[in-house]
XYZ file of C-alpha atoms in Angstrom:
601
model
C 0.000 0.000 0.000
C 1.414 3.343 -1.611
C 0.173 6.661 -0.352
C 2.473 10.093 -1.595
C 1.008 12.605 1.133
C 3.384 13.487 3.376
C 5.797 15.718 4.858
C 7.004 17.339 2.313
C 5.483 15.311 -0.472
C 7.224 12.053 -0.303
C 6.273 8.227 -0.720
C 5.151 6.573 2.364
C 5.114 2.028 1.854
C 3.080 0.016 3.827
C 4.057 -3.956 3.859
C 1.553 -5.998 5.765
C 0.685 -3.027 8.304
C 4.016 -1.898 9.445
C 4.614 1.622 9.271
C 5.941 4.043 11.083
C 6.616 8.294 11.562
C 9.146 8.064 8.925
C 8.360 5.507 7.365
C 11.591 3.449 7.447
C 10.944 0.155 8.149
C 10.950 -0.156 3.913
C 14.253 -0.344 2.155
C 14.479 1.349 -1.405
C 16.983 0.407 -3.611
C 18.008 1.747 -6.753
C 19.876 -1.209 -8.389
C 20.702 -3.271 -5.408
C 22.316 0.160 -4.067
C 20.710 1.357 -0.975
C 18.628 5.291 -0.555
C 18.428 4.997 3.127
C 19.393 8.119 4.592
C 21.560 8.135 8.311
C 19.553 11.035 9.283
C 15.526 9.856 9.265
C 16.476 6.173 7.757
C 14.460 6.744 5.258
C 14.462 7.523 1.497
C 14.688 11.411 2.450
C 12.293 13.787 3.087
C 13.204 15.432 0.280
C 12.537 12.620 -2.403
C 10.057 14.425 -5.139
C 8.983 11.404 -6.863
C 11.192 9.290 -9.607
C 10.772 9.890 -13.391
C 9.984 6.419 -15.283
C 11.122 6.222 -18.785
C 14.418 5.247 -17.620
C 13.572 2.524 -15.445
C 13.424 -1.560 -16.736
C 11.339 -3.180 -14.052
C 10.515 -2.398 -9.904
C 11.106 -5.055 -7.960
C 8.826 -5.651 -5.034
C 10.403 -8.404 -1.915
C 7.616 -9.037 0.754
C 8.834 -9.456 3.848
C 11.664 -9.633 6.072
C 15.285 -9.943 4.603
C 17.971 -9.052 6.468
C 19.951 -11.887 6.137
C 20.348 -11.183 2.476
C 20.225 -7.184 2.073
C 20.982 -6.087 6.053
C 20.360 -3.015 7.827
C 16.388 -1.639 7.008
C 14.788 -4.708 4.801
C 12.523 -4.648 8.291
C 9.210 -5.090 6.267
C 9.861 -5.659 2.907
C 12.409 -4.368 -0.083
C 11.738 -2.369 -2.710
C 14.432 -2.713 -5.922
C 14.273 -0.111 -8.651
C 16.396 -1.192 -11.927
C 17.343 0.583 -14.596
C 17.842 -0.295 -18.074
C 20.886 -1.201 -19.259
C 22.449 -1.223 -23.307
C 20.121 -4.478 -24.150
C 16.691 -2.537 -22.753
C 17.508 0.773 -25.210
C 16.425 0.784 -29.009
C 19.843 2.952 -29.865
C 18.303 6.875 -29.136
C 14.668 7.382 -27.628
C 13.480 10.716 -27.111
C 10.130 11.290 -25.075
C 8.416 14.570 -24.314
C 4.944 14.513 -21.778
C 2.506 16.718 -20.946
C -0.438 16.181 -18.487
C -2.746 17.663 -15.282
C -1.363 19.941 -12.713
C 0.647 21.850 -14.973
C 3.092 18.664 -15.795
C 5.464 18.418 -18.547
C 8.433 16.111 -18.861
C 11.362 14.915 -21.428
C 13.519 12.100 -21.690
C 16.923 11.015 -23.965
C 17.322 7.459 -23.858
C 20.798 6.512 -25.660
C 22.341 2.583 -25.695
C 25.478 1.522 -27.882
C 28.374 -0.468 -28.110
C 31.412 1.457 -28.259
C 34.823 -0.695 -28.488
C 33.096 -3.525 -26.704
C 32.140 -1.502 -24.057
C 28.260 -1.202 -23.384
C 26.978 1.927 -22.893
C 23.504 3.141 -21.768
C 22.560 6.810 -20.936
C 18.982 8.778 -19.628
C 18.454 12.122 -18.917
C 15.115 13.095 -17.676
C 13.276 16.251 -16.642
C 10.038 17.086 -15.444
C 8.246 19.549 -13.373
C 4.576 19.715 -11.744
C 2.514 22.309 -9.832
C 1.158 19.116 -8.200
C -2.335 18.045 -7.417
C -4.250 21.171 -5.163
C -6.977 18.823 -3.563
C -8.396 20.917 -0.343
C -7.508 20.427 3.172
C -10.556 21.556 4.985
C -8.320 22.083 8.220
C -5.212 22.169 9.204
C -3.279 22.311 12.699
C -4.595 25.230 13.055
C -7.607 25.412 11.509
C -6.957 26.760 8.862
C -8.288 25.591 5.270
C -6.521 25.523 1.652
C -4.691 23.535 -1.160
C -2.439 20.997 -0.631
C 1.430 21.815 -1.745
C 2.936 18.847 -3.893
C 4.571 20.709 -6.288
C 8.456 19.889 -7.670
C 11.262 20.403 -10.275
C 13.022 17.082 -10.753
C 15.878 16.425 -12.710
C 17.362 12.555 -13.459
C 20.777 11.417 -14.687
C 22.026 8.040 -15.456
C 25.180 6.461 -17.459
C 26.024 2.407 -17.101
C 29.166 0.895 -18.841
C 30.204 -2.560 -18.837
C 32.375 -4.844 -20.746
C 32.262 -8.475 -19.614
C 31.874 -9.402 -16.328
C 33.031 -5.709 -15.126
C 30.466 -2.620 -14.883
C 29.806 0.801 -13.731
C 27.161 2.679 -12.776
C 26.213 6.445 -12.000
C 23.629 8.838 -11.212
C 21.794 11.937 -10.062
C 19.086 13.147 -8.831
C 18.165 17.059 -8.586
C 15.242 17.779 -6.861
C 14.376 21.661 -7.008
C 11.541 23.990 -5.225
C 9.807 20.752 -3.493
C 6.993 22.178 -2.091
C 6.003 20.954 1.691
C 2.669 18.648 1.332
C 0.832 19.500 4.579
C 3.396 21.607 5.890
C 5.949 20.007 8.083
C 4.271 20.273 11.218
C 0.760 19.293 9.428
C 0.144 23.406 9.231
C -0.552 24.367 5.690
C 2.566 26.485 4.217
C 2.205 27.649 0.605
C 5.557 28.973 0.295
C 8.342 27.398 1.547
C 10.505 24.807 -0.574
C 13.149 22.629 -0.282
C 16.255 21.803 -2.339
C 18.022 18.365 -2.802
C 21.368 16.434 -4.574
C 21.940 12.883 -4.970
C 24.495 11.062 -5.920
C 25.532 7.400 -6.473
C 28.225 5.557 -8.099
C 28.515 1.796 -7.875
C 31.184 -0.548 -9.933
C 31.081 -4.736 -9.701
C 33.543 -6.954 -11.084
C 33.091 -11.212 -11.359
C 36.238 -13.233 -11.290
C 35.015 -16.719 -12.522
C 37.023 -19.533 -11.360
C 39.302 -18.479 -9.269
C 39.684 -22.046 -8.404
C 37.274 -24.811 -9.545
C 33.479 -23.663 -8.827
C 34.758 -20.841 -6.899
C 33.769 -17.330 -8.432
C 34.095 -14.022 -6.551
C 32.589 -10.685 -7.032
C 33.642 -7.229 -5.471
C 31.457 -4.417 -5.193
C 32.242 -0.766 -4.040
C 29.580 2.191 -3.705
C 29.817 5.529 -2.947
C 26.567 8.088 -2.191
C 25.805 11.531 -1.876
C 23.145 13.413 -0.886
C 22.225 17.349 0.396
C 18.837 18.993 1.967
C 18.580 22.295 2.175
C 15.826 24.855 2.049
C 15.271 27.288 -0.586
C 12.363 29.159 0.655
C 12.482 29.314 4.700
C 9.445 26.453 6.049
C 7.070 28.095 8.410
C 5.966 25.716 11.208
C 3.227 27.925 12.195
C 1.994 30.875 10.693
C 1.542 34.663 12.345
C -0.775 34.669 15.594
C -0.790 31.319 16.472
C 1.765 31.731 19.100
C 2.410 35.076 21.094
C 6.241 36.926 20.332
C 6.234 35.269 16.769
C 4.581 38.304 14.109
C 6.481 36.444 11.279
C 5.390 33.021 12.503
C 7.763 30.041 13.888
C 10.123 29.379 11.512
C 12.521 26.372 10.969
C 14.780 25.604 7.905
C 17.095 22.385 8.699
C 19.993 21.356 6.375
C 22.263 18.842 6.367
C 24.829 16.888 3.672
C 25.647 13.172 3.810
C 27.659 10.968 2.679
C 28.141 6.868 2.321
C 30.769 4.433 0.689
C 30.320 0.769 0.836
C 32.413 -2.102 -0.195
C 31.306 -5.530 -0.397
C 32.719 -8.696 -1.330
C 30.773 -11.890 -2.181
C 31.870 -15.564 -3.545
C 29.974 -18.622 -4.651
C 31.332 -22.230 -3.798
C 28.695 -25.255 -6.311
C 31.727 -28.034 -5.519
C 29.562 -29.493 -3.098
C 27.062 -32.538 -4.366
C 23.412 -30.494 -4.005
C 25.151 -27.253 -2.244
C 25.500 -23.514 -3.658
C 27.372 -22.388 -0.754
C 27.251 -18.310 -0.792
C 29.773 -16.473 1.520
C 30.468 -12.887 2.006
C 31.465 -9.641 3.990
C 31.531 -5.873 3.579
C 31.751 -2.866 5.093
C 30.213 0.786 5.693
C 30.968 4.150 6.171
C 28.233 7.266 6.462
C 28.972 10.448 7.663
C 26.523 13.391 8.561
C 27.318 16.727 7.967
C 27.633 20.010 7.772
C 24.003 20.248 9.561
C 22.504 23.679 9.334
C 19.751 25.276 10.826
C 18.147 28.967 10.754
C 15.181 29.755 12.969
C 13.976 32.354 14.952
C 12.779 30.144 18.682
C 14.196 27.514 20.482
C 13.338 25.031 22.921
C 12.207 25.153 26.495
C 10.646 21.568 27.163
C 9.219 22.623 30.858
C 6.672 24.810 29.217
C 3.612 23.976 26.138
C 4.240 24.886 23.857
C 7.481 24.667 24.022
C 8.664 27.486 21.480
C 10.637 30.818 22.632
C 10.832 33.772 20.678
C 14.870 34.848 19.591
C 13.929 38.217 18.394
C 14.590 37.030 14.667
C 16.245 34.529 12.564
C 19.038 33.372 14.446
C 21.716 30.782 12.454
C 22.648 28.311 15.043
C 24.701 26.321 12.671
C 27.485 24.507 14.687
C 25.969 25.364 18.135
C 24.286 23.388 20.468
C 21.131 24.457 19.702
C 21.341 23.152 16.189
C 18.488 20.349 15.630
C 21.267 17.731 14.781
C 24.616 17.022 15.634
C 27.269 15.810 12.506
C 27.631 12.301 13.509
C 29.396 9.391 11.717
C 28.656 5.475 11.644
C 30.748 2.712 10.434
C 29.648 -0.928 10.164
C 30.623 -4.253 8.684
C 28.925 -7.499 8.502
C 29.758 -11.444 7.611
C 26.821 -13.832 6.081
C 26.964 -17.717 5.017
C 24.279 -18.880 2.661
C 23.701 -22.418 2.023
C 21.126 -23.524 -1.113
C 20.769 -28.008 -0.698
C 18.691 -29.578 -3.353
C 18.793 -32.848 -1.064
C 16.222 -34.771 -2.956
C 14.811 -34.356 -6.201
C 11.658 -32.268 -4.645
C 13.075 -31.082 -1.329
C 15.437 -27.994 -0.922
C 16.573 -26.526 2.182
C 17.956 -22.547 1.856
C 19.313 -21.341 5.157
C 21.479 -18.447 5.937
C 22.484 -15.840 8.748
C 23.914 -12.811 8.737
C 26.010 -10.545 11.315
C 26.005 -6.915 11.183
C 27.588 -4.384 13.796
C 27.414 -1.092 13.731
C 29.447 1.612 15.547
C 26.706 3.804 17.589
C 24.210 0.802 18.753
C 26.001 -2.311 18.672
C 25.541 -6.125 16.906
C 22.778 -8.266 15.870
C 22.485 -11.042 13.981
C 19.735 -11.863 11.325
C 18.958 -15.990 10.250
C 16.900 -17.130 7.484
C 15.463 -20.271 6.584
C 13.247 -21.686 3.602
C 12.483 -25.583 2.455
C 11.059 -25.372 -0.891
C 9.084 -28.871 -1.915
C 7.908 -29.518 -5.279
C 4.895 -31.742 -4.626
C 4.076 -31.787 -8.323
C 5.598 -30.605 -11.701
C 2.972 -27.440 -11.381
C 2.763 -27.073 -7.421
C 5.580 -25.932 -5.400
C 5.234 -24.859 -1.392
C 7.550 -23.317 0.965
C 7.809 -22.438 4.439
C 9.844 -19.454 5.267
C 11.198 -17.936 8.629
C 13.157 -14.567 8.462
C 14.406 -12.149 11.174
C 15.230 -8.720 10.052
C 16.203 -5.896 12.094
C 16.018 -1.783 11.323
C 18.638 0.585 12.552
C 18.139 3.794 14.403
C 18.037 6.677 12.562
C 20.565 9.492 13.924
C 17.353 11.886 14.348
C 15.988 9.083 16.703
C 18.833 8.739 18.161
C 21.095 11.792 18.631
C 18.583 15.145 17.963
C 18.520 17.202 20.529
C 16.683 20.671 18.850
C 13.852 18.917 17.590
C 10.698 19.669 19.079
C 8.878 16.191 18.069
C 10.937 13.784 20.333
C 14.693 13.929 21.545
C 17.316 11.454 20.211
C 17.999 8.462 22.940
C 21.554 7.101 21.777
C 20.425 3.595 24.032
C 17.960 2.506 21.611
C 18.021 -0.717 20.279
C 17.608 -1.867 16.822
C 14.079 -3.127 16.183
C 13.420 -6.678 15.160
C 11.289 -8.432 13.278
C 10.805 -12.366 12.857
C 8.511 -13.200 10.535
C 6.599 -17.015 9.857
C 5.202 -18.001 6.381
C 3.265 -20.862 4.371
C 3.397 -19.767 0.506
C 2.101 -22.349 -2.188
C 2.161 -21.454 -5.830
C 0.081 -23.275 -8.188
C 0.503 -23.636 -12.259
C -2.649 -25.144 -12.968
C -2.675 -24.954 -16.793
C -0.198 -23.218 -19.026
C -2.263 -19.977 -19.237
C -2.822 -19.554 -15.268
C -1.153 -18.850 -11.824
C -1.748 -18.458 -8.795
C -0.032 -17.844 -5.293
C -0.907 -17.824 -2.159
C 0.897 -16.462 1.196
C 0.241 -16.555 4.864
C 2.032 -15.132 7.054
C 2.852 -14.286 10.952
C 5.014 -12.106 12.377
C 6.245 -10.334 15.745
C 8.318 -7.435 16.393
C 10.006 -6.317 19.400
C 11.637 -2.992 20.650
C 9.436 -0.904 18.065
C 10.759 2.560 18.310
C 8.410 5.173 19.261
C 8.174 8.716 19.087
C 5.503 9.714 21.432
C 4.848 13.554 19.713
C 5.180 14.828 23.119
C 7.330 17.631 23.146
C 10.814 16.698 25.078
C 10.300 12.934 25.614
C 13.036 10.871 24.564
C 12.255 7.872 21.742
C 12.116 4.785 22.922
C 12.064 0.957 22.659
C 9.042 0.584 23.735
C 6.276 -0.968 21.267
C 5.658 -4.663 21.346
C 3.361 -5.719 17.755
C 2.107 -9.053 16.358
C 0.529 -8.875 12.682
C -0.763 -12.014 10.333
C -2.011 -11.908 7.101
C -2.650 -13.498 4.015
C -1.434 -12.576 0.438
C -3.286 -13.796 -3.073
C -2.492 -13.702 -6.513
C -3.707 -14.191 -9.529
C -1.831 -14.386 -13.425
C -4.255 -15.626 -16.694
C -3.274 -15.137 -20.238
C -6.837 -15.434 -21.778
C -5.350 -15.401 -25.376
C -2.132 -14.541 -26.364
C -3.539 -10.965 -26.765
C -5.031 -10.641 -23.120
C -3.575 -10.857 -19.926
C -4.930 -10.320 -16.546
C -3.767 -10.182 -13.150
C -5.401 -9.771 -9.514
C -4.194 -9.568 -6.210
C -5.915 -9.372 -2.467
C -4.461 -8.740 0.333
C -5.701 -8.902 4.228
C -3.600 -7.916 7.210
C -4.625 -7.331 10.685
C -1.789 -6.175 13.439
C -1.830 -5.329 16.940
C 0.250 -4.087 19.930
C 1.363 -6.743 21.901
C 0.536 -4.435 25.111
C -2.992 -3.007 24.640
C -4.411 -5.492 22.554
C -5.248 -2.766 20.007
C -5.223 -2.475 16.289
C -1.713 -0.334 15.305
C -3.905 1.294 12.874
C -2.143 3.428 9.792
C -2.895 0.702 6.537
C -5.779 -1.040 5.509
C -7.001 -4.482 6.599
C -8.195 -5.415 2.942
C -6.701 -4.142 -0.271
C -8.002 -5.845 -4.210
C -5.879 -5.173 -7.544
C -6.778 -5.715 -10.855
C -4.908 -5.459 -13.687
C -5.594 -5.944 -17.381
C -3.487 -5.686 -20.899
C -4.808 -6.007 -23.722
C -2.964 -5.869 -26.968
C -5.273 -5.297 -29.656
C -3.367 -6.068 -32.630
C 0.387 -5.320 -33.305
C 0.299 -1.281 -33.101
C -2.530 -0.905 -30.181
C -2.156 -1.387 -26.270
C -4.777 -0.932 -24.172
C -4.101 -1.197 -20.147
C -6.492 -0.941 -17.476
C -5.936 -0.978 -13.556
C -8.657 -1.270 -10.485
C -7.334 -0.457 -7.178
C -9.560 -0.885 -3.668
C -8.084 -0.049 -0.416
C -10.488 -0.828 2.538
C -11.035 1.013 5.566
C -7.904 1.974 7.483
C -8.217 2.054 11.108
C -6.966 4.666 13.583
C -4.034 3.929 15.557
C -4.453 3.522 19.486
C -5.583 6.747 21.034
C -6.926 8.372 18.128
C -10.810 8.199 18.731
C -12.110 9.093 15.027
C -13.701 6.610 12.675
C -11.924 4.595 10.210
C -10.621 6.267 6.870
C -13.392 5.377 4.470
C -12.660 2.655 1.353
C -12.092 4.095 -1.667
C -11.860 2.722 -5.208
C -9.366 4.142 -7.869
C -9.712 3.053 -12.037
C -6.967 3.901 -14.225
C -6.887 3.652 -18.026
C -4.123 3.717 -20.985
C -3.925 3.710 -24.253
C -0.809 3.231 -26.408
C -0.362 3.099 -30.543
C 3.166 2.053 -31.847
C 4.385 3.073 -35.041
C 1.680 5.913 -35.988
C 4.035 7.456 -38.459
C 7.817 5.680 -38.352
C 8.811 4.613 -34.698
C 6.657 6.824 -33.015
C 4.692 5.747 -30.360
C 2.012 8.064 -28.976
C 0.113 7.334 -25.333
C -2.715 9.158 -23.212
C -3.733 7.579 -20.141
C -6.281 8.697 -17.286
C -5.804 8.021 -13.427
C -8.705 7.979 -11.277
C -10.800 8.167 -14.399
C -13.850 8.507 -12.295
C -12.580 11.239 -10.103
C -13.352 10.000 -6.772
C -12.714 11.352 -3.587
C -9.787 9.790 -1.690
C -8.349 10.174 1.344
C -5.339 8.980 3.583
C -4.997 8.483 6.548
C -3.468 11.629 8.975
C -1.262 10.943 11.999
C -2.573 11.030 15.290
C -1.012 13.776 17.493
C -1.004 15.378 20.931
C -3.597 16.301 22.298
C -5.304 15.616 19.161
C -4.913 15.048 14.771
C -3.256 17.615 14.183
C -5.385 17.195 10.731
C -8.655 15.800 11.561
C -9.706 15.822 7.888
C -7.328 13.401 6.539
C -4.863 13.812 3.700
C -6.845 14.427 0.113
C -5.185 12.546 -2.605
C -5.299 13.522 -6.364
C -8.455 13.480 -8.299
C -8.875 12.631 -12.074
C -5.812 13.160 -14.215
C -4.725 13.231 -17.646
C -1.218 13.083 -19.027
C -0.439 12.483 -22.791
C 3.090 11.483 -24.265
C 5.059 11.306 -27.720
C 7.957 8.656 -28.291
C 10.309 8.510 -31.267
C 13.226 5.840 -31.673
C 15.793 6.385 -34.150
């Protein structure tokens, strides 16, 4: 479950009903490379969406997995890849146009140049962003939404044989602030944003019989700042502040990674997988204008300076520069010990230089009952990190950073059978169990310290469905059901839906028509514990495209509709103290049209 409202504008992932503040119990990876940032642990705050054209297929990993990817694959793993030299018709050049003021371009190039394989994208697009109506704020206040951005999208990939190299960027200018980041509507401020990434691999092969190694080292980037100064709270809300509270946090970051990894198959029935690696992040240069600070003893806490005030490299900054270092060891072992049994297990060790160790197993036997039925039963423990906010801030008037916290941990149970019943249909089905301990939780009390303190069981059961109809038509379904708890009060953790149906279909009319069609209902999503309103209502989205290839010479020409019927939808808002701080919810986009042109040559 996908919803895009937040503070600022950025997406928020719900696996199986585990969420969180910021929303980093997800990890995000842009070709095996993680986005998590060391400040929130999250993808940033200042993410802006992704442009498309240049990406080959999303990868979606239900689920704990830990052992295999490490620090923040809590809940499940989200893989973006990119196409490579094989995925790009030599030069593709795109140009969009759609609702909300958007427009977009794209240069797709892929060639071979002296045996080495090159592939290039360079994307742009900007939006004023959907201006649905919040009918009140924290304050009361009523008005448009702000989801408006400038994004900008870079990517080159070389490779000759079994060596590669990747890079990027991401430029992500005047971000507008969603719901304002302290749920108060602010129409003007903005935020800035760099990223970064370079990543190169390189596969020995037999190094000694069945014995192949492959080194990987990574290297990330990334910068929040503020271009137009965020107002927490506007004029008049609180006494000594005629300009209203204002806030604008900065910060830079940066991460390099090296990993190495080698597969042993000299065993009879084994692939034995070993590997290590190591990280380095470091957090700095944080920066912070503002014209209050902090005095906890009193509500609300905020104290008038007399005017912007830089407190860059004081103590009142809302951040310290902090670094962290890590390295981990895992063993993998795949046995095919019978003809229809297999037994996958694997652990992993990670320790990290601000909280400590932990250590992550993983287990699946896979049994092929039949040529077309194959079931598995899974157990995974994953763990998430501490973000530096939660666990070094000490300006921020949410919750203070506790550097004792614990990592969280997850272990998770599952039954999944998948069934080929006839050569035009699929299906799978997943249940699944899971308990977590030492959830981290930031209370929204002003002063109060996060802490290990939430306790939360969740089960649930996944379904899928594939059917090619005729060779033309193809469609595909999904439901799934989730219900968690806290372990403690017995009461529904609220934030995601219990029931969610998908339904996709694709139909290719003949060789130059495409026509696509997507259903999405998301059931009723109850409050968490505490918050006393009624659920957030169902709603049902329908989507629609339609694509003709080849209307003169290789070009392709597209319109498609989302939310065709233009319904009324609405996320859920965050409980706060004493109350939502939006009681109305968070109003998602209504009907929207975007059209695009393609040419190849």
């Amino acid at each position: 479950h996908v919803k895009t409202l937040t503070a600022p504008s950025t997406p928020y992932f719900n696996f199986r009903g585990i969420t969180s503040f910021y929303n980093s119990q997800t990890l995000m990876l842009i070709n095996n490379i993680p986005l998590t940032t060391l400040f929130t642990g999250n993808r940033s705050i200042v993410w802006g969406g992704m442009p498309v054209n240049s990406i080959k297929r999303i990868e979606v990993i239900r689920g704990p997995g830990s052992a295999l990817y490490g620090a923040d694959a809590f809940a499940g793993v989200i893989n973006v890849v990119t196409k490579s030299r094989d995925d790009i018709n030599d030069t593709e050049v795109s140009v969009r146009v759609g609702s909300f003021g958007t427009k977009a371009s794209s240069l797709l190039h892929g060639d071979t140049y002296n045996d080495f394989d090159v592939a290039v994208s360079l994307e742009y697009q900007s939006t004023d962003g959907w201006k649905e109506t919040v009918e009140a704020d924290g304050v009361g206040a009523s008005g448009p939404v702000n989801t408006g951005v400038k994004a900008a999208e870079m990517r080159a990939e070389i490779t000759k044989g079994d060596w590669s190299l990747r890079m990027g960027y991401q430029g992500r200018r005047d971000l507008e602030v969603g719901v304002g980041l302290a749920q108060v509507l602010d129409p003007n401020s903005t935020f800035k944003s760099d990223r970064i990434n370079l990543d190169s691999r390189y596969l020995i092969k037999d190094v000694m019989p069945d014995f192949d190694i492959e080194g990987q080292i990574t290297y990330y980037y990334q910068t929040q700042a503020v271009s137009k100064n965020p107002t927490l709270f506007p004029a008049g809300v609180f006494a000594g502040f005629d300009d209203g509270v204002i806030g604008a946090p900065g910060y830079k970051e940066q991460q390099a990674r090296f990993n190495i990894n080698s597969l042993y198959n000299g065993f009879d029935g084994h692939f034995v997988r070993v590997g290590a690696g190591t990280f380095w992040g470091d957090l700095f240069e944080t920066t912070e204008l503002k014209n209050f600070e902090l005095d906890f003893s009193q509500a609300p806490p905020f104290v008038p300076l007399g005017g912007l005030i830089d407190v860059s490299d004081t103590r009142d900054v809302f951040l310290p520069e902090k670094e962290r270092t890590s390295y981990h060891v895992f063993v993998q072992d795949e046995w095919q010990f019978s003809e229809k049994w297999a037994l996958t297990s694997g652990v992993r060790y990670d320790h990290f230089s601000d909280f400590g160790g932990t250590t992550n197993p993983r287990l699946a036997l896979v049994w092929a009952a039949t040529q077309d039925i194959t079931t598995k039963l899974l157990y995974g423990r994953a763990f998430r990190a501490p973000s530096i906010v939660e666990l070094f801030a000490t300006g921020n008037p949410v919750a203070l950073g506790n550097p004792d916290l614990k990592p969280e941990i997850i272990d998770n149970y599952e039954i999944a059978l998948s069934h080929q019943f006839n050569p035009d249909a699929l299906y799978r089905a997943n249940i699944f169990f899971y308990e977590i301990k030492d959830y981290i939780i930031v209370s929204g009390v002003p002063g109060e310290l996060a802490q290990n303190q939430g306790e939360r069981q969740g089960k649930g059961l996944e379904l899928e469905f594939e059917y090619s109809a005729t060779h033309m038509l193809k469609l595909f379904a999904n439901y799934a059901f989730q219900k968690s708890k806290d372990k403690d009060s017995n009461k529904a953790t609220g934030g995601a839906p219990n029931h969610q149906i998908y339904l996709r279909a694709q139909w290719e009319v003949d060789d130059k028509w495409l026509f696509g069609s997507q259903i999405n209902w998301v059931g009723k999503q109850r409050r968490s514990e505490g918050d006393a309103r009624e659920p957030a209502p169902h709603y049902t989205t329908v989507d629609l495209t339609l694509r003709q290839f080849n209307v003169i010479d290789n070009l392709d020409v597209s319109i498609s509709i989302h939310n065709f019927f233009n319904r009324d939808v609405f996320e859920p808002s965050p409980n706060g103290v004493p109350g939502p701080a939006i009681p109305g919810d968070f109003p998602m986009a209504g009907r929207s049209v975007y059209g695009e042109l393609a040419y190849s040559f």
